[in-house]
GROMACS .gro file of C-alpha atoms in nm:
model
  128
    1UNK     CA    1   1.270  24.983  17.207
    2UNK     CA    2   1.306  24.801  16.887
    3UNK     CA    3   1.042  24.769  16.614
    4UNK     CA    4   0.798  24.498  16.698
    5UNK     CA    5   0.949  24.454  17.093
    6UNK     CA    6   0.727  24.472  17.330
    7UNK     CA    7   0.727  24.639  17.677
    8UNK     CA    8   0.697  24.381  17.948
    9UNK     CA    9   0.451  24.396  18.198
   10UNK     CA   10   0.541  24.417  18.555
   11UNK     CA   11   0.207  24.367  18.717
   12UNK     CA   12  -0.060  24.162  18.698
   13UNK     CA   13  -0.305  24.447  18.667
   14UNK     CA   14  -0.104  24.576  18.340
   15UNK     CA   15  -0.090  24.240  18.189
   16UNK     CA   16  -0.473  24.204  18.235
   17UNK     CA   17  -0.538  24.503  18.093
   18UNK     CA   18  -0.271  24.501  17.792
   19UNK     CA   19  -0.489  24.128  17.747
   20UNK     CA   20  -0.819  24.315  17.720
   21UNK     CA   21  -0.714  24.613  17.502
   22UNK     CA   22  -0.553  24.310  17.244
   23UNK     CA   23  -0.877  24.156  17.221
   24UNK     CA   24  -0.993  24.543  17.070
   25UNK     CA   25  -1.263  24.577  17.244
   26UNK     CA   26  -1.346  24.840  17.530
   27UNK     CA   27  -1.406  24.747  17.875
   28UNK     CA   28  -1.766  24.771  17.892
   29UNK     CA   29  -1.783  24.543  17.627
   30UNK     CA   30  -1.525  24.314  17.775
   31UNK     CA   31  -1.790  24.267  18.095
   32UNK     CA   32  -2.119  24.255  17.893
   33UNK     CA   33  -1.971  23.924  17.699
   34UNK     CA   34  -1.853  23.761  17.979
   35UNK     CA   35  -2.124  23.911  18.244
   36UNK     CA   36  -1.851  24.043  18.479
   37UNK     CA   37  -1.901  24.360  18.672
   38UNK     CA   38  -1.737  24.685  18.532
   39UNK     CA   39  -1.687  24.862  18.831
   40UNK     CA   40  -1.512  24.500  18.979
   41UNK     CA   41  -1.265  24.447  18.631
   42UNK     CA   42  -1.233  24.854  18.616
   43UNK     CA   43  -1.078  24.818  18.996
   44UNK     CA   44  -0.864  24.516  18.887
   45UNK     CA   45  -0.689  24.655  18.625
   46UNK     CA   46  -0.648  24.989  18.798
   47UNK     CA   47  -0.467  24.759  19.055
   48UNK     CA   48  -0.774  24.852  19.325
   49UNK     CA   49  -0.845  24.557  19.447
   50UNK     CA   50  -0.623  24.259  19.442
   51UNK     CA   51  -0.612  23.958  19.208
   52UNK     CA   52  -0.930  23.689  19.267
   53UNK     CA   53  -0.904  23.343  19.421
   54UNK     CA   54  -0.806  23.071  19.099
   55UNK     CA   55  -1.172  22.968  19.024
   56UNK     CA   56  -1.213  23.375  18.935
   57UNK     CA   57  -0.889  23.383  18.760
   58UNK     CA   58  -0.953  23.097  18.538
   59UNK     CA   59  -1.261  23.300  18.448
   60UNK     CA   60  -1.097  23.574  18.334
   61UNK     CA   61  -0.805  23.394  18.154
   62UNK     CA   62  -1.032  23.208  17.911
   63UNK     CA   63  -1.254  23.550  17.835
   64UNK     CA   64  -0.935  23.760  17.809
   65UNK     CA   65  -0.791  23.436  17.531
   66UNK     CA   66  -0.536  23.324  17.748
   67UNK     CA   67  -0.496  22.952  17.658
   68UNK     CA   68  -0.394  22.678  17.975
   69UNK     CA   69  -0.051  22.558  17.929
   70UNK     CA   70   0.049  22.873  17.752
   71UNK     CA   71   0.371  23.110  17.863
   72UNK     CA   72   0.084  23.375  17.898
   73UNK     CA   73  -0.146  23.130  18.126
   74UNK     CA   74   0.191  23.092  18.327
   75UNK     CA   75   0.242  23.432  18.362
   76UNK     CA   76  -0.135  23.528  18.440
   77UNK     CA   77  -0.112  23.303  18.722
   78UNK     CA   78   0.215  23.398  18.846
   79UNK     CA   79   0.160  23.773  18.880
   80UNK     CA   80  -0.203  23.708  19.029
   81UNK     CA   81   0.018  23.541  19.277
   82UNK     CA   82   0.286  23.807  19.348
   83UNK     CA   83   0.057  24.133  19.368
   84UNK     CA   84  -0.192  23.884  19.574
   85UNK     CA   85   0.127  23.847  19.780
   86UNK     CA   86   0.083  23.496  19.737
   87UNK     CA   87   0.315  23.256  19.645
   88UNK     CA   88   0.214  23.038  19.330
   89UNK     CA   89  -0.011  22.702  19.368
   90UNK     CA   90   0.215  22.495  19.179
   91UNK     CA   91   0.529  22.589  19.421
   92UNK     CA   92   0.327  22.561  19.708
   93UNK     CA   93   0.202  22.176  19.599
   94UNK     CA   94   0.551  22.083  19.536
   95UNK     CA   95   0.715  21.946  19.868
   96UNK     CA   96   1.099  21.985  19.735
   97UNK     CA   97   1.010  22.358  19.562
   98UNK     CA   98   0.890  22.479  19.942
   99UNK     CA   99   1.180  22.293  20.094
  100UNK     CA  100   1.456  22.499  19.889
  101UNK     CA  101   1.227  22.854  19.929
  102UNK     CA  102   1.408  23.009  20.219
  103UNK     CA  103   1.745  22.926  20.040
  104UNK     CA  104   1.594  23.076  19.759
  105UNK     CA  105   1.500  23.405  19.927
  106UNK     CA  106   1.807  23.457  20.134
  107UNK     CA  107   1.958  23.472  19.801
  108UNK     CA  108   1.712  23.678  19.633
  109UNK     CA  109   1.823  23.903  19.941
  110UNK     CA  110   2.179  23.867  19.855
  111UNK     CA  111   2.272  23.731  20.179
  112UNK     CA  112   2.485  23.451  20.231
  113UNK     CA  113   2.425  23.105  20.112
  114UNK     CA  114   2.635  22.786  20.131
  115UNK     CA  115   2.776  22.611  19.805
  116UNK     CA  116   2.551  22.325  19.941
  117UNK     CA  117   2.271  22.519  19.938
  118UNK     CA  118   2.325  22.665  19.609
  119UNK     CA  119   2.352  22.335  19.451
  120UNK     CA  120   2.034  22.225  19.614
  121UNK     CA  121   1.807  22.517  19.441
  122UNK     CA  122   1.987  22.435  19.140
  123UNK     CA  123   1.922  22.062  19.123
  124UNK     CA  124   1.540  22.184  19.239
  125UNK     CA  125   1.510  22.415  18.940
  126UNK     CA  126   1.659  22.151  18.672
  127UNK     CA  127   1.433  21.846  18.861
  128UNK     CA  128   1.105  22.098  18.790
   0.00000   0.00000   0.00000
């Protein structure tokens, strides 16, 4: 890896807890500020129990520094969502997004979709 790249996270559990350690402080100290439980955030970054509801997330986000709007707020939210098995608030909301999902996931599973279809996720993607 090159000087100054960093390793991308994968889950939401590593990106909460790659959050925490960049604030430099130690876990126990992370809960006492914020008046979370230690044995609830140890469990959540250990990937032990599975992301919160939003209200809870939000929570988190602003103690871990996580700003709304940012790329990191995005991605916070989004892998809450996929190790929550959920799919992400801001799809769901969006009547056209849902429309164009099972397109979407027959070609995440590389099975066959029509030119037409293509074209629709595509215009879906560039309308968003």
């Amino acid at each position: 890896m090159a000087a100054g790249a960093m390793k991308k996270t994968k889950t939401f559990y590593e990106f909460f807890h790659t959050k925490r350690r960049e604030l430099g402080i130690t876990l126990r100290e992370f809960c006492r500020n914020n008046k979370f439980d230690v044995g609830n955030v140890s469990k959540l970054e250990r990937g032990k129990f599975s992301p919160p509801k939003r209200e809870k997330l939000e929570e988190y986000a602003k103690a871990l520094g996580i700003k709304k709007g940012t790329d990191d707020w995005i991605t916070f939210f989004d892998l809450a969502s996929i190790d929550a098995g959920r799919i992400p608030e801001d799809i769901v909301s969006d009547e056209k997004a849902v429309l164009a999902l099972p397109m979407l996931f027959r070609t995440l599973r590389d099975k066959s979709v029509s030119d037409e279809d293509l074209d629709k996720i595509i215009n879906i993607v560039k309308d968003s």
